PDB file of C-alpha atoms in Angstrom:
ATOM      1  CA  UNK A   1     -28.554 220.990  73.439  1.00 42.00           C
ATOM      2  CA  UNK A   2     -29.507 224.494  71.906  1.00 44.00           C
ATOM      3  CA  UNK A   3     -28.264 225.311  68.387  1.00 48.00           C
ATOM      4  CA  UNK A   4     -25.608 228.001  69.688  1.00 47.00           C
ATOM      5  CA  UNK A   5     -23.940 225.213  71.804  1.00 49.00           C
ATOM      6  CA  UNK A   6     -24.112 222.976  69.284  1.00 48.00           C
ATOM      7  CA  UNK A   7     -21.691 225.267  66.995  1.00 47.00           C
ATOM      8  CA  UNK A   8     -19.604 226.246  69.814  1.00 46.00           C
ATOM      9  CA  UNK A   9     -18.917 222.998  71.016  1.00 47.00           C
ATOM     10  CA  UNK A  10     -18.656 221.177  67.431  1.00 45.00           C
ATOM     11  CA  UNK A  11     -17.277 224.020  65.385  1.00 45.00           C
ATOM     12  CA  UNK A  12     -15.101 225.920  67.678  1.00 43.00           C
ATOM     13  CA  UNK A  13     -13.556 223.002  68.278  1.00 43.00           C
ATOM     14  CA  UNK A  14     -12.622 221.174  65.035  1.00 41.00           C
ATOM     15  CA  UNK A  15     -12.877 222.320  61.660  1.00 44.00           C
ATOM     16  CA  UNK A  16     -14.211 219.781  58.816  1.00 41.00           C
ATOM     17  CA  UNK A  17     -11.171 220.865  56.549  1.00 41.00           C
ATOM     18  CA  UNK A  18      -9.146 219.451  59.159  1.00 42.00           C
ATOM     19  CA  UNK A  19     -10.067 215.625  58.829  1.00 41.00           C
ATOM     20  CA  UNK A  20     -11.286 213.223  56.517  1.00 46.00           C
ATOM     21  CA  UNK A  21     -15.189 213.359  56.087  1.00 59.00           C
ATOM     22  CA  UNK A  22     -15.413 209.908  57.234  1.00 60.00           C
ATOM     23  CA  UNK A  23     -13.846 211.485  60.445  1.00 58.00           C
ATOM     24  CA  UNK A  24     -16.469 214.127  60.879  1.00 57.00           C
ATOM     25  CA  UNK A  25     -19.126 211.724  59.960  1.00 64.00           C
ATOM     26  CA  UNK A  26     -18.380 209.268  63.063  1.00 64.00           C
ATOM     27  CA  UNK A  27     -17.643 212.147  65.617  1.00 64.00           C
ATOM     28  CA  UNK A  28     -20.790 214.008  64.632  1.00 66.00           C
ATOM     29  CA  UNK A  29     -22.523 212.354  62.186  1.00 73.00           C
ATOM     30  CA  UNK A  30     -22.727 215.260  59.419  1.00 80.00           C
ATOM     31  CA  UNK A  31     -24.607 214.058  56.594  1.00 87.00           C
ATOM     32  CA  UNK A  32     -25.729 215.731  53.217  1.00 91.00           C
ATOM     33  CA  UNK A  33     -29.320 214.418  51.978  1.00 94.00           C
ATOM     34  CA  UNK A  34     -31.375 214.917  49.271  1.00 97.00           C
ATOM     35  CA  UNK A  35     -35.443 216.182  50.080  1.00 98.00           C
ATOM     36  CA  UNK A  36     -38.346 217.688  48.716  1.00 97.00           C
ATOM     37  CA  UNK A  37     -38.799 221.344  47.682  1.00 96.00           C
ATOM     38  CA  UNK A  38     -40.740 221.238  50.587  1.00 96.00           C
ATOM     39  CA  UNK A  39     -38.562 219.583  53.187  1.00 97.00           C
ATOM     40  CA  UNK A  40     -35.767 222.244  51.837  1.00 98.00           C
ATOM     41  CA  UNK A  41     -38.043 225.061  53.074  1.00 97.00           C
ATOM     42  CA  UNK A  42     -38.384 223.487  56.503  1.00 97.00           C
ATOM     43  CA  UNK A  43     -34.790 222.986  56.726  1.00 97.00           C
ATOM     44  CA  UNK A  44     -34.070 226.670  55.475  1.00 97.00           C
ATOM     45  CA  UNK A  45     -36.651 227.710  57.933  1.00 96.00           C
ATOM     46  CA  UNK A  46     -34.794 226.562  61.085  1.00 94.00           C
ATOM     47  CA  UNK A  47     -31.456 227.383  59.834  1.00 95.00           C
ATOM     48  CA  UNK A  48     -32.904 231.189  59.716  1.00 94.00           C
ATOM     49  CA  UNK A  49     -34.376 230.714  63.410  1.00 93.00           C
ATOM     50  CA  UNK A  50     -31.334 229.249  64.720  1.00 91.00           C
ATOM     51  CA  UNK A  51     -29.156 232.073  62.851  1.00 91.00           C
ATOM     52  CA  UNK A  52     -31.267 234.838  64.809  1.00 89.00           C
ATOM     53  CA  UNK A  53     -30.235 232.756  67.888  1.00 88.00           C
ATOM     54  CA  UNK A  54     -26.378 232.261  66.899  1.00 88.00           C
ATOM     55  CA  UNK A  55     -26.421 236.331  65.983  1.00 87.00           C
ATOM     56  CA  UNK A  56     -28.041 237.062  69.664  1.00 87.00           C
ATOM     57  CA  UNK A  57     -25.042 235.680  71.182  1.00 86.00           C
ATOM     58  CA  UNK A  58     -22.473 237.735  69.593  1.00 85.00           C
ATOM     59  CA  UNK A  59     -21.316 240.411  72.261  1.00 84.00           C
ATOM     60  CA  UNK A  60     -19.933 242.245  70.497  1.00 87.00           C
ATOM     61  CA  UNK A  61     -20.416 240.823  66.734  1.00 83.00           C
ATOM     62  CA  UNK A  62     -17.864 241.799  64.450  1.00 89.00           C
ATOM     63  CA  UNK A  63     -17.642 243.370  61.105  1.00 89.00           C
ATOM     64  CA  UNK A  64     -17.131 240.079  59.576  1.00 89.00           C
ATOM     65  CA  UNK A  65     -20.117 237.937  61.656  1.00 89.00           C
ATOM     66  CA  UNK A  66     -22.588 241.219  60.704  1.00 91.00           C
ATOM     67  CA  UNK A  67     -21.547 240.587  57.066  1.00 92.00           C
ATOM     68  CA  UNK A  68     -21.666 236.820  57.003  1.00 90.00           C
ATOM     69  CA  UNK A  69     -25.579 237.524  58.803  1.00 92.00           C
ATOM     70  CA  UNK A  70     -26.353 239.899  55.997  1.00 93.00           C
ATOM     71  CA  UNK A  71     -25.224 237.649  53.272  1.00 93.00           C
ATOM     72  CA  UNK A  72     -27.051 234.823  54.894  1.00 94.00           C
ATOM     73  CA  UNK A  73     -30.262 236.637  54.934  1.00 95.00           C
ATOM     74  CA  UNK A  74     -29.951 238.136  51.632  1.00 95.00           C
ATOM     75  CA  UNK A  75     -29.462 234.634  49.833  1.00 96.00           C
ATOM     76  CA  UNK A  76     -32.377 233.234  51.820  1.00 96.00           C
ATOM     77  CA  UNK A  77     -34.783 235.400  50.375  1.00 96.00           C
ATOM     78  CA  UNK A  78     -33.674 235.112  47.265  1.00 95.00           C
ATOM     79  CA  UNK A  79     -33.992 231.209  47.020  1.00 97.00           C
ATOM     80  CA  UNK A  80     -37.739 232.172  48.848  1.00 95.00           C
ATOM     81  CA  UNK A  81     -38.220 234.339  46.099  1.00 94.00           C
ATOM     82  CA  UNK A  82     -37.223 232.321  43.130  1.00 94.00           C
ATOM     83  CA  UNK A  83     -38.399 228.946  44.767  1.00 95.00           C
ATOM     84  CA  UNK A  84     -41.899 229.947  45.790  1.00 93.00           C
ATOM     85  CA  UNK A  85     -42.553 232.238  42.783  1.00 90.00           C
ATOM     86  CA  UNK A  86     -45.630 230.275  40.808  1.00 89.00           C
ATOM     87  CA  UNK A  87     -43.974 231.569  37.229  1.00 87.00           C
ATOM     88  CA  UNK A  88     -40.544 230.058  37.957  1.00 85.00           C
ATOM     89  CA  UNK A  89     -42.044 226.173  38.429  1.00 84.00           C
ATOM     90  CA  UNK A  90     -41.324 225.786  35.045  1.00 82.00           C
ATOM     91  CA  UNK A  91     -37.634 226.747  35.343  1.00 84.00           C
ATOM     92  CA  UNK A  92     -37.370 225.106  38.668  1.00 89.00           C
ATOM     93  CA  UNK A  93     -38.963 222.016  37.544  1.00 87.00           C
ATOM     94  CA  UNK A  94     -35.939 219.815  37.091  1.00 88.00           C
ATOM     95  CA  UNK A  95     -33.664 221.215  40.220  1.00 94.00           C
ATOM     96  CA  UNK A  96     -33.108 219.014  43.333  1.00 96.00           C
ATOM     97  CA  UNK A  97     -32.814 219.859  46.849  1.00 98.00           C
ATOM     98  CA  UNK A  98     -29.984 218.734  49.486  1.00 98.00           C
ATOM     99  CA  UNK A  99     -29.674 219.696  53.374  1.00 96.00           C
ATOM    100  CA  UNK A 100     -27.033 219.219  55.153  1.00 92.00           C
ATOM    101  CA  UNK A 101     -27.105 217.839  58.861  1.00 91.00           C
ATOM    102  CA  UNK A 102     -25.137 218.240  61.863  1.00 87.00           C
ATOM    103  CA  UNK A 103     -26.755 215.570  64.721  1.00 84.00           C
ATOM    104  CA  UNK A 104     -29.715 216.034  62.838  1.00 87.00           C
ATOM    105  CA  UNK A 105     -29.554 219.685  63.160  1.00 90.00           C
ATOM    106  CA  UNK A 106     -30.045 221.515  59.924  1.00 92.00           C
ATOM    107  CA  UNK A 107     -26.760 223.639  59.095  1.00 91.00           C
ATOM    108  CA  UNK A 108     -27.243 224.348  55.163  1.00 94.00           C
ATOM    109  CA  UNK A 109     -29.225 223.835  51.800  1.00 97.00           C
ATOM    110  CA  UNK A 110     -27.946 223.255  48.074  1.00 98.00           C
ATOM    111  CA  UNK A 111     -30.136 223.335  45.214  1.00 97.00           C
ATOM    112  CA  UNK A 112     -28.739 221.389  41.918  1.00 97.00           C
ATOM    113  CA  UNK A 113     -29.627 221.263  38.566  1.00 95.00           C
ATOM    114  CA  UNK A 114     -28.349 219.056  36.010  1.00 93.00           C
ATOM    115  CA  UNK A 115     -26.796 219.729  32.673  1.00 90.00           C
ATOM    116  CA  UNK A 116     -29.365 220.101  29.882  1.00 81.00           C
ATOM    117  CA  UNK A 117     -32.247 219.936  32.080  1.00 80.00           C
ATOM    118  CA  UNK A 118     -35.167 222.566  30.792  1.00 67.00           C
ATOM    119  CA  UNK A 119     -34.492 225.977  30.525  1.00 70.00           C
ATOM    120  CA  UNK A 120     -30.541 224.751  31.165  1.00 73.00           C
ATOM    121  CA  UNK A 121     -28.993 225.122  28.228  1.00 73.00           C
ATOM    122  CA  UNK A 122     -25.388 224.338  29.365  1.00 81.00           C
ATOM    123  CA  UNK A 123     -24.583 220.740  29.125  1.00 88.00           C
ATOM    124  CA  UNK A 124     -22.853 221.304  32.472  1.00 93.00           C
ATOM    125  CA  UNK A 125     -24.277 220.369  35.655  1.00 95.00           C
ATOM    126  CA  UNK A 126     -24.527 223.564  37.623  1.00 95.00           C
ATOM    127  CA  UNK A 127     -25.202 224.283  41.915  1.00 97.00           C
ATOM    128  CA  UNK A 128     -28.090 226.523  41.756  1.00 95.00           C
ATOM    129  CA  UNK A 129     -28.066 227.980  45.654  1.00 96.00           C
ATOM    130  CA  UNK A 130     -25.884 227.456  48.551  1.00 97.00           C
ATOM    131  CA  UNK A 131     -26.397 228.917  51.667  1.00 96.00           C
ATOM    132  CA  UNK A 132     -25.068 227.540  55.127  1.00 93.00           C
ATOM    133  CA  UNK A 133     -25.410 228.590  58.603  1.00 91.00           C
ATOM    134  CA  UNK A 134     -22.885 231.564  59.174  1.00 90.00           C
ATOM    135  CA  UNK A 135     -21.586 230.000  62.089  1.00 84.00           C
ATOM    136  CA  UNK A 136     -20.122 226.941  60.610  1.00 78.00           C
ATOM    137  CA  UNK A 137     -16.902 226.445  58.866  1.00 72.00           C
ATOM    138  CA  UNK A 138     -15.953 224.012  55.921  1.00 72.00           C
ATOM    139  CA  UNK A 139     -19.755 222.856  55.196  1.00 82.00           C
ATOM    140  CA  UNK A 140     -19.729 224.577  51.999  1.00 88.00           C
ATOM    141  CA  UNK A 141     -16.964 222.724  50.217  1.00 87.00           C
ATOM    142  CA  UNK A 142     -18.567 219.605  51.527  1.00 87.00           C
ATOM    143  CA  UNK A 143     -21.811 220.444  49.630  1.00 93.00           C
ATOM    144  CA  UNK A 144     -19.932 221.096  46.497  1.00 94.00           C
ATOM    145  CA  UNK A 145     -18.020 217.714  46.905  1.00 91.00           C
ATOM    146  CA  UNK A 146     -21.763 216.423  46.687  1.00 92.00           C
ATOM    147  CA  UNK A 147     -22.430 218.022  43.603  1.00 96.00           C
ATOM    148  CA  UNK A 148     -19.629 216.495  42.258  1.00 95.00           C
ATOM    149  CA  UNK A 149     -20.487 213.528  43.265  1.00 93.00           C
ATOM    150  CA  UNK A 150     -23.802 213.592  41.782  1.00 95.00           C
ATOM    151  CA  UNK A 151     -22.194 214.675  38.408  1.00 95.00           C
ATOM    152  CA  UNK A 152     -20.154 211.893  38.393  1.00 95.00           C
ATOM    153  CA  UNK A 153     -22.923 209.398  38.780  1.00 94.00           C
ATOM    154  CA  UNK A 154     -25.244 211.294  36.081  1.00 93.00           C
ATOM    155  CA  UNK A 155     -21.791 210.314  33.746  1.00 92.00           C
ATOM    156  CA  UNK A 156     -20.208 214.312  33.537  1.00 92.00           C
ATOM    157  CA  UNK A 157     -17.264 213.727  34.614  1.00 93.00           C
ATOM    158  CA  UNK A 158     -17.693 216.080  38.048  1.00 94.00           C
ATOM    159  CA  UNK A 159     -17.791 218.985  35.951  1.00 95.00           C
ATOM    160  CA  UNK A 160     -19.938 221.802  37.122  1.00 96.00           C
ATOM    161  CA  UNK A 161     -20.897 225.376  36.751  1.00 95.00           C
ATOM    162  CA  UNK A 162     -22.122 228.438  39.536  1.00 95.00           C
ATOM    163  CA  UNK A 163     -22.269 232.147  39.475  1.00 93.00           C
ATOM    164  CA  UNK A 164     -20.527 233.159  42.008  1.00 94.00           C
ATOM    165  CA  UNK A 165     -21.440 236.866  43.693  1.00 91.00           C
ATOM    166  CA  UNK A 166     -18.083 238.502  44.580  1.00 90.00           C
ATOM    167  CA  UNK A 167     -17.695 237.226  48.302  1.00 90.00           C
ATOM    168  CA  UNK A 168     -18.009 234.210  47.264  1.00 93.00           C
ATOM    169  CA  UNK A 169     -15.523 234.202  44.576  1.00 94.00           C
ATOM    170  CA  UNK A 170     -12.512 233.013  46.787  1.00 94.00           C
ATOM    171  CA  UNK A 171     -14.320 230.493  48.335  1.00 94.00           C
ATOM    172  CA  UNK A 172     -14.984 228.686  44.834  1.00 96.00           C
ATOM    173  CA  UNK A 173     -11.351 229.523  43.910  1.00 96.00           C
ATOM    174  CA  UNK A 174      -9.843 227.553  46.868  1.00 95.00           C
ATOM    175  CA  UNK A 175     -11.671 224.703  45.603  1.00 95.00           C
ATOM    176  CA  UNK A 176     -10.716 224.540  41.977  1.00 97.00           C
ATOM    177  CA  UNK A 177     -13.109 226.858  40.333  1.00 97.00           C
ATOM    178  CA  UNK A 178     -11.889 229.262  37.317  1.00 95.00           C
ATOM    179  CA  UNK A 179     -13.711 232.376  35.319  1.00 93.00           C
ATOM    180  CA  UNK A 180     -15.491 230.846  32.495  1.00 88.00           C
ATOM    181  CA  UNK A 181     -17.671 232.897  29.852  1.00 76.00           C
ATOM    182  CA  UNK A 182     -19.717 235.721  30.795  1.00 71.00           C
ATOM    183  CA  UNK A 183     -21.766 235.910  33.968  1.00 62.00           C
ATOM    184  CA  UNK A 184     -24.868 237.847  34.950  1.00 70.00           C
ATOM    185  CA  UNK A 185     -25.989 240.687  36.744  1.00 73.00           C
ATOM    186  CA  UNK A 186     -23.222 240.812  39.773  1.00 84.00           C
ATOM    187  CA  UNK A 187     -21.964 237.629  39.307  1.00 89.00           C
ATOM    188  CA  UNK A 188     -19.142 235.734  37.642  1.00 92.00           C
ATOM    189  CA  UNK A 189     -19.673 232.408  35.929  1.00 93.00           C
ATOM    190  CA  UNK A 190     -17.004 229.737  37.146  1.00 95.00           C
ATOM    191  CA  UNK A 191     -16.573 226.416  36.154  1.00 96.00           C
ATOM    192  CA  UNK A 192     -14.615 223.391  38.034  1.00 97.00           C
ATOM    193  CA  UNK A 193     -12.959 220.343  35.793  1.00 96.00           C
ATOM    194  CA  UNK A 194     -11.414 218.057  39.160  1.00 96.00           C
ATOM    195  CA  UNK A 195      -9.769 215.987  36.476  1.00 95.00           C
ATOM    196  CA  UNK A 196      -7.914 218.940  35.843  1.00 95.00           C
ATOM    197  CA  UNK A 197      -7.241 220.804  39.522  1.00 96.00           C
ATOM    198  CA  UNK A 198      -4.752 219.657  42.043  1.00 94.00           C
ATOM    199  CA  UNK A 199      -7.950 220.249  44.602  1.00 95.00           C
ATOM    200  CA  UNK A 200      -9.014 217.736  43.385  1.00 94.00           C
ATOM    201  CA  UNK A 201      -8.069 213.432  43.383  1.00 91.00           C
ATOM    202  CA  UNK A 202      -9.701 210.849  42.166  1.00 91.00           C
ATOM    203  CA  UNK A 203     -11.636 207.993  44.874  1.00 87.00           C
ATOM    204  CA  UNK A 204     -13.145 205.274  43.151  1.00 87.00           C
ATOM    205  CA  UNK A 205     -15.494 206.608  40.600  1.00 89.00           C
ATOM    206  CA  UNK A 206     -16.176 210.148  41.692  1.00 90.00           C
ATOM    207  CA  UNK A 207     -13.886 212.963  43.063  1.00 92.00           C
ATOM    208  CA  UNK A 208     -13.084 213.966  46.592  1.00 88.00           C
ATOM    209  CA  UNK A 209     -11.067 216.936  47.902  1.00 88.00           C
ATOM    210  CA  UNK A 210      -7.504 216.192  48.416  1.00 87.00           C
ATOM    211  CA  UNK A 211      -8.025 218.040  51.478  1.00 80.00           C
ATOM    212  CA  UNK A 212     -10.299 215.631  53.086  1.00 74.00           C
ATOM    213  CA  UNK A 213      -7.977 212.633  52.524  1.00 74.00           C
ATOM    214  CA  UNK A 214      -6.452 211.338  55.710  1.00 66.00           C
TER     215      UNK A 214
END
């Protein structure tokens, strides 16, 4: 099946905020896995290829698929730039790398970096990079329930930290995210406590959005 039928069949179709992620698991087995710097770049590679493909089909696009394309392309280069820049391995050193898989078909990438890591100050785990396909809906929010996840394990309480560029700053909102501190250069610094946001409930001994619960 080529990529473009792939979303129009799965994501026309059904949303993943719809049903539980068990439910979109079984139906079309969407996992999120962690890889190598270098298995990242592979993944990120054919998401760009099959985003070219996904854009070709758009007749006509509109405003909002041209500026979900732009922002995809933009945020690829810059995890290309920061990723495979030789001076940044130091900074880098202590991230890790996630994909996330729809029938084995790579849809999105997540880069994660754990509180008080090196040249991570904050004792707050923090998402690094996200960047899914722009066809696809609801894969985002299941990458940050995997960060959450992983905070939990490393014993922080699902706490975590991201500067957010503007258009992205309602999608982190929806999920429980508030200002906190200063951010950078075009970006606001948010911060998500689940034990404290109604987004939020708790499943055994991590967190999962209340709006994946059957």
């Amino acid at each position: 099946m080529k990529t473009r039928e792939l979303f129009q069949n799965i994501f026309s179709k059904i949303h993943i905020r719809e049903s539980p992620k068990e439910r979109y698991f079984r139906l079309f087995q969407t996992i999120i896995k962690e890889v190598s710097k270098d298995e990242m770049f592979i993944a990120l590679a054919q998401i760009k290829g099959n985003t070219c493909d996904w854009c070709s089909t758009l007749n006509p696009p509109s405003y909002s698929d041209i500026e979900r394309y732009k922002t995809f392309i933009a945020v690829s280069h810059e995890i290309e730039k920061v990723y495979q820049d030789p001076q940044q391995i130091n900074t880098t050193k202590y991230h890790r790398y996630f994909i996330g898989l729809v029938q084995n078909i790579p849809i999105g990438v997540m880069t994660f970096v754990t509180g008080g890591s090196a040249f991570y100050n904050e004792s707050t785990d923090k998402i690094g990079f996200m960047l899914t396909h722009p066809g696809n809906q609801g894969c985002g929010s299941l990458f940050v329930e995997k960060a959450v996840e992983l905070s939990c394990s490393l014993g922080n309480g699902g706490e975590l930290m991201v500067e957010a560029k503007p258009y992205s700053i309602p999608f982190y909102e929806r999920l429980g995210f508030e200002p906190y501190g200063f951010g950078h250069f075009e970006t606001t610094q948010m911060k998500l406590y689940p034990s404290e946001s109604n987004e939020w409930v708790v499943v055994g001994n991590t967190y999962r959005l209340r709006k994946y619960m059957p």
